[in-house]
JSON list of C-alpha atoms and ligand atoms in Angstrom, two decimals:
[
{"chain": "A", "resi": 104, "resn": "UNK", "atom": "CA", "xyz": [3.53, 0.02, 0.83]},
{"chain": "A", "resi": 105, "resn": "UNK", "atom": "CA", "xyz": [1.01, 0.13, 3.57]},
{"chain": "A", "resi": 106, "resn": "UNK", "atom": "CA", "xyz": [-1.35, 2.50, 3.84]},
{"chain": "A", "resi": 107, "resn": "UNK", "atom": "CA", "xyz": [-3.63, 3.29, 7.20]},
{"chain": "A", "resi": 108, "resn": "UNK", "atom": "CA", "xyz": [-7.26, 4.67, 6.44]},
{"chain": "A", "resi": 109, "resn": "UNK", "atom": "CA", "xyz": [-9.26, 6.79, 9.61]},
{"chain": "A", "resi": 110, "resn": "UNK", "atom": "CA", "xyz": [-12.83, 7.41, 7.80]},
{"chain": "A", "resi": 111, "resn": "UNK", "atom": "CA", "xyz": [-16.16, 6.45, 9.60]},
{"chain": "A", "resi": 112, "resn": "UNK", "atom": "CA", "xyz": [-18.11, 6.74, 6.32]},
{"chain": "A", "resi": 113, "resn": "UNK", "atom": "CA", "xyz": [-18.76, 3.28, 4.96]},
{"chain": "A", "resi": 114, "resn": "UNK", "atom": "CA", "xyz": [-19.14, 4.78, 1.38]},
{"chain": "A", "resi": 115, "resn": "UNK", "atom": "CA", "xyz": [-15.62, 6.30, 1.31]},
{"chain": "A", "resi": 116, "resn": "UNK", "atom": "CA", "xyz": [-13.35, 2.94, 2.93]},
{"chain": "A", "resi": 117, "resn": "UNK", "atom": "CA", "xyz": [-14.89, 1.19, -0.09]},
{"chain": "A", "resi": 118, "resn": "UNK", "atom": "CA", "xyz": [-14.53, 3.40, -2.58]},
{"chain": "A", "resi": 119, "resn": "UNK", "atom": "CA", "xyz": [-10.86, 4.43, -1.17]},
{"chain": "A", "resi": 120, "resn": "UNK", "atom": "CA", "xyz": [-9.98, 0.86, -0.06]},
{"chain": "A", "resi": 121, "resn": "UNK", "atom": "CA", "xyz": [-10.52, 0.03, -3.90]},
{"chain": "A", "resi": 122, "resn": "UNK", "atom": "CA", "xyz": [-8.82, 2.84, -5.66]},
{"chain": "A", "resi": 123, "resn": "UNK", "atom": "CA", "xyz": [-5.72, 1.97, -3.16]},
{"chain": "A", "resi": 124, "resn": "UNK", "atom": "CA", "xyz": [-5.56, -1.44, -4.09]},
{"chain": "A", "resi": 125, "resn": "UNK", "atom": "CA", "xyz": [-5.85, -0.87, -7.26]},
{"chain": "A", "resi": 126, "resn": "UNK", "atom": "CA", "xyz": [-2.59, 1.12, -6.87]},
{"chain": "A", "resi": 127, "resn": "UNK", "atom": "CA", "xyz": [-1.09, -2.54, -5.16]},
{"chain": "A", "resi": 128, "resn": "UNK", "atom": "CA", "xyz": [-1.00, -0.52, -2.13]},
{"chain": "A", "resi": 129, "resn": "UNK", "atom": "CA", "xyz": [-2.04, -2.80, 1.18]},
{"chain": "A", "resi": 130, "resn": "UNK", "atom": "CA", "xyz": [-4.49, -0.47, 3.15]},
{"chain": "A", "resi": 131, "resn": "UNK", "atom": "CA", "xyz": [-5.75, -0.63, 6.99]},
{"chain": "A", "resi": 132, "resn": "UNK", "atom": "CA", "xyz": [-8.92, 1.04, 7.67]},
{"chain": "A", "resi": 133, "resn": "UNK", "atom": "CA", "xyz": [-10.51, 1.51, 10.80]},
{"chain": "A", "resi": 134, "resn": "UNK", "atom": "CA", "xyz": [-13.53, 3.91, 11.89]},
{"chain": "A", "resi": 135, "resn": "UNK", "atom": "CA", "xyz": [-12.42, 5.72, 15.04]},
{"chain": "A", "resi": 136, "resn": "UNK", "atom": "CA", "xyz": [-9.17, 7.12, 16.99]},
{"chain": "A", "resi": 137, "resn": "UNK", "atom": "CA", "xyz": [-9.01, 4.71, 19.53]},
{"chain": "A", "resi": 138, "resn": "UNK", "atom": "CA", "xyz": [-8.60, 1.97, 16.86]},
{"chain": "A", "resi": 139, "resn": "UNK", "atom": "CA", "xyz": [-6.54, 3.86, 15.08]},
{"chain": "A", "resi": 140, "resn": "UNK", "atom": "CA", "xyz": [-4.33, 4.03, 17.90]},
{"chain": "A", "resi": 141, "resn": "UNK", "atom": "CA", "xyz": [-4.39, 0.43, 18.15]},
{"chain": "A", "resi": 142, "resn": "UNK", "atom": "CA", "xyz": [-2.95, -0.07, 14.64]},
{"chain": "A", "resi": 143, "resn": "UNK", "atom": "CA", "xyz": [-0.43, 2.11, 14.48]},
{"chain": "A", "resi": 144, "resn": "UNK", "atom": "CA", "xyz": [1.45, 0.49, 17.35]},
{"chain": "A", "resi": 145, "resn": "UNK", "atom": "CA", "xyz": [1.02, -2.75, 16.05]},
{"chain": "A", "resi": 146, "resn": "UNK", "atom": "CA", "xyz": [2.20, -2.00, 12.40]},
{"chain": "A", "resi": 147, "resn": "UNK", "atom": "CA", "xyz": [4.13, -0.26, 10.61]},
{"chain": "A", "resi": 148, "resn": "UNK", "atom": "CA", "xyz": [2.44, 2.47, 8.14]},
{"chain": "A", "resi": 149, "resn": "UNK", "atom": "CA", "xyz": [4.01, 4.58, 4.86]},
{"chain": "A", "resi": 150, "resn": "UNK", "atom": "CA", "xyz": [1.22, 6.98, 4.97]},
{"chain": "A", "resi": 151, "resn": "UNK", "atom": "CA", "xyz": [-2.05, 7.66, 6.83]},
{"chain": "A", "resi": 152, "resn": "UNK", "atom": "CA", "xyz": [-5.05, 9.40, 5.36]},
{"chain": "A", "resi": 153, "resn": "UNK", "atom": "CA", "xyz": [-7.45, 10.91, 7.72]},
{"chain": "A", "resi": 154, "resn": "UNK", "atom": "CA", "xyz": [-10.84, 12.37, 8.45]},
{"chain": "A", "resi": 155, "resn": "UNK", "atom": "CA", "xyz": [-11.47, 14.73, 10.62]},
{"chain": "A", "resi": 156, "resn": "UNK", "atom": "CA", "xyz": [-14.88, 14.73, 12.11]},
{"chain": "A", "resi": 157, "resn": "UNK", "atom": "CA", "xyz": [-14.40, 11.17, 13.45]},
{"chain": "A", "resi": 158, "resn": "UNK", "atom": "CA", "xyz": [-17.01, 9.08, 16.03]},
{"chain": "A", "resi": 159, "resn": "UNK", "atom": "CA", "xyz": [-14.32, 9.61, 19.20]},
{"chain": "A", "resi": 160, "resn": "UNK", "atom": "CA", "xyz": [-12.97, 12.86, 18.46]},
{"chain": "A", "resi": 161, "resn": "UNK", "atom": "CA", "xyz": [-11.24, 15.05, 16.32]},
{"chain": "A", "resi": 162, "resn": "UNK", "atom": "CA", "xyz": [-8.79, 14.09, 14.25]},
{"chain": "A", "resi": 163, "resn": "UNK", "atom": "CA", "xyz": [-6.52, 16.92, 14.78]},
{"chain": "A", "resi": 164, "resn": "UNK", "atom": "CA", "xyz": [-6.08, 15.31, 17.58]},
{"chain": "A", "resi": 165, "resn": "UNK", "atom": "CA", "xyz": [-4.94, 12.12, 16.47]},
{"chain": "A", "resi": 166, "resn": "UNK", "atom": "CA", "xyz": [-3.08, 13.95, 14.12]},
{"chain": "A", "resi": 167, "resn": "UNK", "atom": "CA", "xyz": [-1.01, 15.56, 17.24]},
{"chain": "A", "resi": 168, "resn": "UNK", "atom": "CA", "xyz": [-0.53, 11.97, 18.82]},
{"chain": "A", "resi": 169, "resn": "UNK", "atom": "CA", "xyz": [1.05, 10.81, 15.50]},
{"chain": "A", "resi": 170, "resn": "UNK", "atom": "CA", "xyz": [3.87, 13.65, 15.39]},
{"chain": "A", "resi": 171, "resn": "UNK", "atom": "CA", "xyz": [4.42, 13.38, 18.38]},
{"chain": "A", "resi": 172, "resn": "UNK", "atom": "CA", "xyz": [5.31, 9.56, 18.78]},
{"chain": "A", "resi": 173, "resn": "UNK", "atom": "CA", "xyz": [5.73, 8.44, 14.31]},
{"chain": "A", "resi": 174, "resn": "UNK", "atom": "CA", "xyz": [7.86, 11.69, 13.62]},
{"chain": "A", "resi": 175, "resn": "UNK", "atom": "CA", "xyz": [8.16, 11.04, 9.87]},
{"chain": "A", "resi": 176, "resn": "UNK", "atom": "CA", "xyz": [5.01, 9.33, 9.02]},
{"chain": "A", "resi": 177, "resn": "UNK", "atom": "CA", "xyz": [3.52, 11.24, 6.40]},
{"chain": "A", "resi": 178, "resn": "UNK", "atom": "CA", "xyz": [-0.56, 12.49, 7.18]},
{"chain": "A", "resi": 179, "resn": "UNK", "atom": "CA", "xyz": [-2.60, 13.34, 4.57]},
{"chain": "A", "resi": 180, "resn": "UNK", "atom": "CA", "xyz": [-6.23, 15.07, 5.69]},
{"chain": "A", "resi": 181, "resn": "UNK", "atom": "CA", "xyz": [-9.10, 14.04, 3.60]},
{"chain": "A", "resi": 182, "resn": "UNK", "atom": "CA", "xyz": [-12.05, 16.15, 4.85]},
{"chain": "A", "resi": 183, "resn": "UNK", "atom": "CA", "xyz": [-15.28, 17.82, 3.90]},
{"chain": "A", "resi": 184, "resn": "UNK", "atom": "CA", "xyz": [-14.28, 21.19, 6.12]},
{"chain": "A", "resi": 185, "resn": "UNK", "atom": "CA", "xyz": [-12.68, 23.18, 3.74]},
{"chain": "A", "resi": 186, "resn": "UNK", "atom": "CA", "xyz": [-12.17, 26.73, 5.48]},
{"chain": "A", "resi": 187, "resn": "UNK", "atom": "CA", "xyz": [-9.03, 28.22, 5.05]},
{"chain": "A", "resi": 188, "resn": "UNK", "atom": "CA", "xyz": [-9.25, 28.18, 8.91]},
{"chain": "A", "resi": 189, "resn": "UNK", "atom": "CA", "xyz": [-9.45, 24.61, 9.35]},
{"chain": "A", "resi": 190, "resn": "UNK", "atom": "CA", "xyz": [-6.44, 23.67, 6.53]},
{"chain": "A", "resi": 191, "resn": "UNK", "atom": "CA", "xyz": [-4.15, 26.06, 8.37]},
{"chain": "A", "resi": 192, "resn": "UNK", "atom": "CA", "xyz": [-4.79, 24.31, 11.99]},
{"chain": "A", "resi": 193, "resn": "UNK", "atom": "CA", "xyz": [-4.72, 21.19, 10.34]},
{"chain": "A", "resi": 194, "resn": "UNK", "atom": "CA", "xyz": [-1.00, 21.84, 8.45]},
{"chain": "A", "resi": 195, "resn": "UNK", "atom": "CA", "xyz": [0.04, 23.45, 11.68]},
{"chain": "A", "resi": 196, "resn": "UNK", "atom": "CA", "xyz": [-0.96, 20.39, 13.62]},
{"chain": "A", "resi": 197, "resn": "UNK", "atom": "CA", "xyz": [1.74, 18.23, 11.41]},
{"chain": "A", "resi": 198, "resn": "UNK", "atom": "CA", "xyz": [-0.31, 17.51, 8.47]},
{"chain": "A", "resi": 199, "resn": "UNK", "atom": "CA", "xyz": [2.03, 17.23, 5.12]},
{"chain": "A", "resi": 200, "resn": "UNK", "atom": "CA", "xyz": [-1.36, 17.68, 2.53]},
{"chain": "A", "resi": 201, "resn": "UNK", "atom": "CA", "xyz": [-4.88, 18.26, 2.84]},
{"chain": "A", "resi": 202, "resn": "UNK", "atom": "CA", "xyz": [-7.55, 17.35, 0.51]},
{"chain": "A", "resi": 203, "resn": "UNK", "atom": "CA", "xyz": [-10.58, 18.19, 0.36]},
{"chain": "A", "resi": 204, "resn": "UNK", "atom": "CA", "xyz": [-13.51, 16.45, -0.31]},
{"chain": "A", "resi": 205, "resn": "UNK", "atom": "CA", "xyz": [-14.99, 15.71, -2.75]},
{"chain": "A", "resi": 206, "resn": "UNK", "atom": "CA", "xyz": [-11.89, 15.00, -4.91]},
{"chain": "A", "resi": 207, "resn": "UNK", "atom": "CA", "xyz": [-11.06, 12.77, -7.64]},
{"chain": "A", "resi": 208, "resn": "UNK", "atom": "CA", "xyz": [-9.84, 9.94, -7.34]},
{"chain": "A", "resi": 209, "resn": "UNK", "atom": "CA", "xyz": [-6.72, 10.15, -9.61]},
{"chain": "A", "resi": 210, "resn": "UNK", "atom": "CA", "xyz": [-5.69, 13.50, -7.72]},
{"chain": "A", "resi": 211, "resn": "UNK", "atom": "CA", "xyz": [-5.94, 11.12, -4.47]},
{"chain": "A", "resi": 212, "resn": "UNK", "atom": "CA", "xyz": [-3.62, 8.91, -5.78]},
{"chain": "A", "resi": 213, "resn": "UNK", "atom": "CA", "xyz": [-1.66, 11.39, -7.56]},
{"chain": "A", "resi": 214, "resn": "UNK", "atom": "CA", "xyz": [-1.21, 13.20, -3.79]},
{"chain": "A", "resi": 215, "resn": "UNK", "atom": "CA", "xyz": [-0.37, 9.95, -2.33]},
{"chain": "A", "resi": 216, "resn": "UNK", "atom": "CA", "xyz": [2.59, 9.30, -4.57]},
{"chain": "A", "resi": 217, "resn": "UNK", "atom": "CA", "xyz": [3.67, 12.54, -4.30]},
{"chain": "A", "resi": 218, "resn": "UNK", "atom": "CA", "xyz": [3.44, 12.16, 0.03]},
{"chain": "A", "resi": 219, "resn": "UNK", "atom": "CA", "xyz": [5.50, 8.66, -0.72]},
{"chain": "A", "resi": 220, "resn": "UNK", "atom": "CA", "xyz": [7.98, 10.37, -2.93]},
{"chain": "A", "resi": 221, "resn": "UNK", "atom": "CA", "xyz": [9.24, 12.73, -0.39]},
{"chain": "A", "resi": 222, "resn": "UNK", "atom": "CA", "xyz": [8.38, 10.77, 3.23]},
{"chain": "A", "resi": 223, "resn": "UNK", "atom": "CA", "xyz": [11.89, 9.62, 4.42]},
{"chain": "A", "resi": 224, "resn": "UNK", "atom": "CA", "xyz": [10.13, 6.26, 6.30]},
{"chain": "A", "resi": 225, "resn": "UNK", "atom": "CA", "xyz": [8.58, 5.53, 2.35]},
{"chain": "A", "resi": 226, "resn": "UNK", "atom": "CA", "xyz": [12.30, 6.06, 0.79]},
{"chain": "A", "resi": 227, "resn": "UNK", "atom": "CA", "xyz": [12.07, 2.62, -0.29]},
{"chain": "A", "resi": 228, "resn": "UNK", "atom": "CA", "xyz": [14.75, 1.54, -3.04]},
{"chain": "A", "resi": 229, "resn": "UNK", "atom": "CA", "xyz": [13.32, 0.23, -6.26]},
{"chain": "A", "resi": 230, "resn": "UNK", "atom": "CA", "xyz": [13.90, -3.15, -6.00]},
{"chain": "A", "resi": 231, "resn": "UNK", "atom": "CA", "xyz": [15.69, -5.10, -8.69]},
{"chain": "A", "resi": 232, "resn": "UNK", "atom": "CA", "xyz": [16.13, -9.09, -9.49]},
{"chain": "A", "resi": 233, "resn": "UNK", "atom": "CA", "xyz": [17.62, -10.39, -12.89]},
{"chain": "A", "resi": 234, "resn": "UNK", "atom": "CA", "xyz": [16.23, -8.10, -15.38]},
{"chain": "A", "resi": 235, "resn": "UNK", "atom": "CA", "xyz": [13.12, -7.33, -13.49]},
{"chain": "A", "resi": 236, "resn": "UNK", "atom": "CA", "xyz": [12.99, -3.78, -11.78]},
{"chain": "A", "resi": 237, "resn": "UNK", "atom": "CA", "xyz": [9.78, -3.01, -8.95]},
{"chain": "A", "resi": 238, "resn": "UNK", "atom": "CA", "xyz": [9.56, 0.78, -8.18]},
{"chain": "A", "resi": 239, "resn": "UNK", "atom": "CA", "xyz": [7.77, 0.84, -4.76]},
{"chain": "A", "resi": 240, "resn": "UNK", "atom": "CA", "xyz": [6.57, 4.37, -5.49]},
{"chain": "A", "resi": 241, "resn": "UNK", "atom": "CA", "xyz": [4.47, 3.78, -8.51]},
{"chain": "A", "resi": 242, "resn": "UNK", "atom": "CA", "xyz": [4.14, -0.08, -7.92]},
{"chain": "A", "resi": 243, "resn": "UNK", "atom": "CA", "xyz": [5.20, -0.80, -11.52]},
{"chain": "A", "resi": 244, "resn": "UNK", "atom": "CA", "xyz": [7.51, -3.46, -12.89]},
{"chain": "A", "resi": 245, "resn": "UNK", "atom": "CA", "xyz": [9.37, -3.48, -15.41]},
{"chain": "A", "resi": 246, "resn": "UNK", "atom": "CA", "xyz": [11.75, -5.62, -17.56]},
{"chain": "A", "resi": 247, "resn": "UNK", "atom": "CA", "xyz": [14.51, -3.93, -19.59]},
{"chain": "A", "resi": 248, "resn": "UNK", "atom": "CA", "xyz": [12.62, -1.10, -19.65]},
{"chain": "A", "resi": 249, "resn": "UNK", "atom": "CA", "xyz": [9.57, -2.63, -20.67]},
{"chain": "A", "resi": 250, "resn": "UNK", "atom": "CA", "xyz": [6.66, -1.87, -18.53]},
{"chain": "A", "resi": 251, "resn": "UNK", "atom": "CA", "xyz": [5.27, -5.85, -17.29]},
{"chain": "A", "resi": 252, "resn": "UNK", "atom": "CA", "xyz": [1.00, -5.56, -17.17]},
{"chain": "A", "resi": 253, "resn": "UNK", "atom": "CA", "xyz": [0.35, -7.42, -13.80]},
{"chain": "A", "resi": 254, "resn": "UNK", "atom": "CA", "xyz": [-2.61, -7.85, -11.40]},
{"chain": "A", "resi": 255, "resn": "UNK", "atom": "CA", "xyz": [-2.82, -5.71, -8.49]},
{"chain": "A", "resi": 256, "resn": "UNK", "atom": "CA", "xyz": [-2.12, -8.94, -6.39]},
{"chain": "A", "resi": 257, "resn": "UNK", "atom": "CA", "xyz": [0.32, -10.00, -8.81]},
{"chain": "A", "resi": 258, "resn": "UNK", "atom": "CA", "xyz": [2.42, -7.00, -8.59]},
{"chain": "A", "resi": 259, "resn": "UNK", "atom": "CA", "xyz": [2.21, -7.54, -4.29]},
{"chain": "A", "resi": 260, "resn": "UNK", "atom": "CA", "xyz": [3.51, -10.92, -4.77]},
{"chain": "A", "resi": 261, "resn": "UNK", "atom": "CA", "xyz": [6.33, -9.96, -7.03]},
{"chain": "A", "resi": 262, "resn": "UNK", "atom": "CA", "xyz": [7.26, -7.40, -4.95]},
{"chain": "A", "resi": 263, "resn": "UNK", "atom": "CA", "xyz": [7.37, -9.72, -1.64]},
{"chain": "A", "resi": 264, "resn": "UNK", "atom": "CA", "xyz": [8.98, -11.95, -3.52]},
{"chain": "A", "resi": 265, "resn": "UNK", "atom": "CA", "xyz": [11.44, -9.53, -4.76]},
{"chain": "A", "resi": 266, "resn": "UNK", "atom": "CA", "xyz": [12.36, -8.67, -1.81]},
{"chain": "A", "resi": 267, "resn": "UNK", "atom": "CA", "xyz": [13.50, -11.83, -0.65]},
{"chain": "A", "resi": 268, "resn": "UNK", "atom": "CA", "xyz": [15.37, -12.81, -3.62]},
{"chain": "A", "resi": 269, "resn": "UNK", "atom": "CA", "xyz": [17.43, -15.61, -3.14]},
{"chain": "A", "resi": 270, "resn": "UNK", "atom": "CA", "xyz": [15.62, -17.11, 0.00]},
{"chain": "A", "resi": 271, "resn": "UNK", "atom": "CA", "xyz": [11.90, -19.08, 0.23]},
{"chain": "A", "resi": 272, "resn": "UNK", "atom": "CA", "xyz": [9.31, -16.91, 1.01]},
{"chain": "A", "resi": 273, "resn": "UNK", "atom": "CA", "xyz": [6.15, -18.83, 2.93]},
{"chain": "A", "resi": 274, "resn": "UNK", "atom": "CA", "xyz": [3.10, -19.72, 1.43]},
{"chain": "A", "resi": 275, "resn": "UNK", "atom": "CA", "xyz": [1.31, -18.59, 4.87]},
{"chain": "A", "resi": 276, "resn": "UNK", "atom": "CA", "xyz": [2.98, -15.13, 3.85]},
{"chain": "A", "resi": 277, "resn": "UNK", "atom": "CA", "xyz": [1.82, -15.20, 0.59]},
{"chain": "A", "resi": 278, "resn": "UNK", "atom": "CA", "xyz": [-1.69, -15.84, 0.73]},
{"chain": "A", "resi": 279, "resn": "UNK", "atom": "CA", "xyz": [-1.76, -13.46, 3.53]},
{"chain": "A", "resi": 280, "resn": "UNK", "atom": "CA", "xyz": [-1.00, -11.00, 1.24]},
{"chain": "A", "resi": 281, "resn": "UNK", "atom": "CA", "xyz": [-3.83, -12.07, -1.48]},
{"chain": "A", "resi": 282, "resn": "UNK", "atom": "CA", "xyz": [-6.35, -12.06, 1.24]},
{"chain": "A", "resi": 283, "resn": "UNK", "atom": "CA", "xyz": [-5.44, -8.27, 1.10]},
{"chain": "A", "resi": 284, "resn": "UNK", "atom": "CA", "xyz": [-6.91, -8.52, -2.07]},
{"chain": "A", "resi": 285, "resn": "UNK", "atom": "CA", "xyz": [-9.71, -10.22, -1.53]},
{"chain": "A", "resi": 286, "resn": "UNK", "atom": "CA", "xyz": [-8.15, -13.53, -2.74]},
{"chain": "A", "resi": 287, "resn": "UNK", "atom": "CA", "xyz": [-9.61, -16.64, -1.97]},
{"chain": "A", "resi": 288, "resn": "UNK", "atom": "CA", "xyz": [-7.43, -17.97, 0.75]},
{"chain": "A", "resi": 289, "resn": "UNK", "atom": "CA", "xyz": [-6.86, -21.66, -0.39]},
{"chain": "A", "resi": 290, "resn": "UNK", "atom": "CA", "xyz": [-3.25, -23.14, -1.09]},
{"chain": "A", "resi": 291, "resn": "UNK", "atom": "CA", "xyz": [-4.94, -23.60, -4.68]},
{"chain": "A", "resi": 292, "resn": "UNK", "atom": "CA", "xyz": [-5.50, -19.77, -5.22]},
{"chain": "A", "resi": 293, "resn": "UNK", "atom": "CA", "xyz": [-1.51, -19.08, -4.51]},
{"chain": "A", "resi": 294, "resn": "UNK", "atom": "CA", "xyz": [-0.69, -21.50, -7.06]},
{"chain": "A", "resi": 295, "resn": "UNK", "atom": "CA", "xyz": [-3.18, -20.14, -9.58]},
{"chain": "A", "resi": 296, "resn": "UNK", "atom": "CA", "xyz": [-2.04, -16.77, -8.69]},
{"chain": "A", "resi": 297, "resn": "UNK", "atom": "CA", "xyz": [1.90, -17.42, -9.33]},
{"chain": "A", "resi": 298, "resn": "UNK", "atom": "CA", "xyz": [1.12, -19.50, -12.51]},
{"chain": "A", "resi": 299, "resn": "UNK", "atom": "CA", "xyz": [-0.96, -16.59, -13.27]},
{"chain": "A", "resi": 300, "resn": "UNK", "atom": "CA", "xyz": [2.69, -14.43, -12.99]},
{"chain": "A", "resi": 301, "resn": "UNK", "atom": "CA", "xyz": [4.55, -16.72, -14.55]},
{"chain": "A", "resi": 302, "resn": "UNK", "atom": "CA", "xyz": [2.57, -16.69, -17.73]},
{"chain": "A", "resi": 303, "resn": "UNK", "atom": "CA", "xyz": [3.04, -13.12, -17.59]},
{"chain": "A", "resi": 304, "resn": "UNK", "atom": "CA", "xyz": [6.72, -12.87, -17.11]},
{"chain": "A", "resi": 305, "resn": "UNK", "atom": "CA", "xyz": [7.36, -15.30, -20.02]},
{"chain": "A", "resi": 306, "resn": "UNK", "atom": "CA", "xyz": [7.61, -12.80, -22.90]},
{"chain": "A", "resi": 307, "resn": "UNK", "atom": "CA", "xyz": [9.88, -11.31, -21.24]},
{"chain": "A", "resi": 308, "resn": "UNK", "atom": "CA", "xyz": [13.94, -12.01, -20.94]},
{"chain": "A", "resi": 309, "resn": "UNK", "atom": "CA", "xyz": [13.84, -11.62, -16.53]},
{"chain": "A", "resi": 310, "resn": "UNK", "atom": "CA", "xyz": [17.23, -13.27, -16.12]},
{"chain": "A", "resi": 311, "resn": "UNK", "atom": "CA", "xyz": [14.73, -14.88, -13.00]},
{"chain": "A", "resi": 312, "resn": "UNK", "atom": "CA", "xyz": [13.10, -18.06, -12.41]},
{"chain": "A", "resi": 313, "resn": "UNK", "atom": "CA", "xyz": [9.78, -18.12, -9.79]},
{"chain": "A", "resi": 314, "resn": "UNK", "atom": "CA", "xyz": [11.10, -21.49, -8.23]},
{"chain": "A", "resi": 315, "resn": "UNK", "atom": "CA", "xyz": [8.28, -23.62, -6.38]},
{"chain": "A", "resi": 316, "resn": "UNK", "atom": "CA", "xyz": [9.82, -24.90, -3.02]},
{"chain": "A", "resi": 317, "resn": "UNK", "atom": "CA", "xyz": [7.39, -27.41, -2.47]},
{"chain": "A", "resi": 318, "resn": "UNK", "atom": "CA", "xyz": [5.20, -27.57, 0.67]},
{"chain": "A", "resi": 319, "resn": "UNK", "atom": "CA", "xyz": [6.88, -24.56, 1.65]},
{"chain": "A", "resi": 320, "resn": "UNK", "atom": "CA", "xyz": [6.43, -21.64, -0.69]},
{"chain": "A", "resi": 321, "resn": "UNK", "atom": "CA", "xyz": [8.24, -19.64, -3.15]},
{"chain": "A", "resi": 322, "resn": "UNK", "atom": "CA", "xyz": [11.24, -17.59, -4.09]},
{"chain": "A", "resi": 323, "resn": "UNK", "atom": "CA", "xyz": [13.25, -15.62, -7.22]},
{"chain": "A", "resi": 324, "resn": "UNK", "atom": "CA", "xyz": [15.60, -17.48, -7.91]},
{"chain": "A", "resi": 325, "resn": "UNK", "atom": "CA", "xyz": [18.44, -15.31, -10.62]},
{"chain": "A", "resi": 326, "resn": "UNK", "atom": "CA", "xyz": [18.82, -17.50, -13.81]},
{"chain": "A", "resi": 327, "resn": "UNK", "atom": "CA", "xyz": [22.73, -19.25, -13.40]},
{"chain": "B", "resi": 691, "resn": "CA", "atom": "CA1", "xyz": [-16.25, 11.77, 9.17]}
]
């Protein structure tokens, strides 16, 4: 799940960047329209949260720009203008929620699943290897039932690596996604990382193993 973040207050990517995260959710977060621009054509996005009283612009405007070239991709305004004006012009310009700031951070995240839930580009299937079960949605795994406590990080490489089941995923891949996470970036951090995941899956009957292909990465590997 990839979120993209348009907020030119410092205070708020941090705070937001972190409760996002937290959620396992990979976040993009840039400061103005133009950039914004920029990173929407160059990667895909579940959801974008956005400001409106940006450096370039108005975000309405952006806002337009988005429905009319990413049709489905959910927007969610996060803004300090609450008239009843300004949340009808921005639902009327395409937006699917508006919140208003300040809010909590649980309702945030709360809105956000919610946004994910019903976006048809987000309709990702939970994901499923051996016993092991990743719902996308609520980034939570589970084994039998059995909710599986993992690491923000953790729960972004099991899901990668869930996705792939049955082929080697790259280590370049991987760590790219722990950087996300403010990982250090070294080929020793993956491996600490995935014995980290390991020791946490072993209570657990997964019907997987996490198979080390060595000097080239990783995969899930179902139990013969
Ligand atoms: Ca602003």
């Amino acid at each position: 799940m990839r979120l993209l973040l348009v907020e030119d207050s410092a205070r708020l990517v941090e705070l937001l960047g972190e409760t996002v995260r937290e959620a396992g959710w990979r976040l993009d977060a840039v400061t103005t329209i133009a950039d914004a621009e920029v990173v929407l054509a160059a990667r895909e996005h579940d959801l974008v949260l956005l400001d409106l009283g940006l450096p370039d612009g108005n975000g309405i405007d952006l806002l337009r720009t988005i429905r009319r070239e990413y049709k489905d991709l959910p927007v969610l305004i996060l803004t300090a203008r609450g008239s009843i004006e300004e949340r009808i012009e921005g639902l009327d310009a395409g937006a699917d929620d508006y919140l208003v700031k300040p809010f909590h951070h649980k309702e945030f995240l709360a809105r956000c699943r919610a946004m994910l839930r019903r976006s048809p580009t987000a309709l990702q299937p939970v994901l499923e290897a051996g016993n092991l079960r990743y719902d996308p949605a609520t980034t939570e795994i589970s084994c039998g039932g059995v909710a599986v406590a993992l690491a923000p990080r953790e729960r972004a490489l099991i899901e990668i690596l869930m996705r792939d089941a049955g082929r080697v995923v790259q280590k370049r891949k991987l760590e790219q996604t722990l950087s996300e996470f403010g990982e250090e970036v070294s080929h020793n951090a993956l491996e600490l990382a995935v014995s980290r995941l390991r020791k946490k899956l072993q209570p657990f009957e997964t019907g997987i193993d996490l198979v080390t292909v060595r000097g080239v990465g990783y995969m899930v590997q179902g139990l013969a």
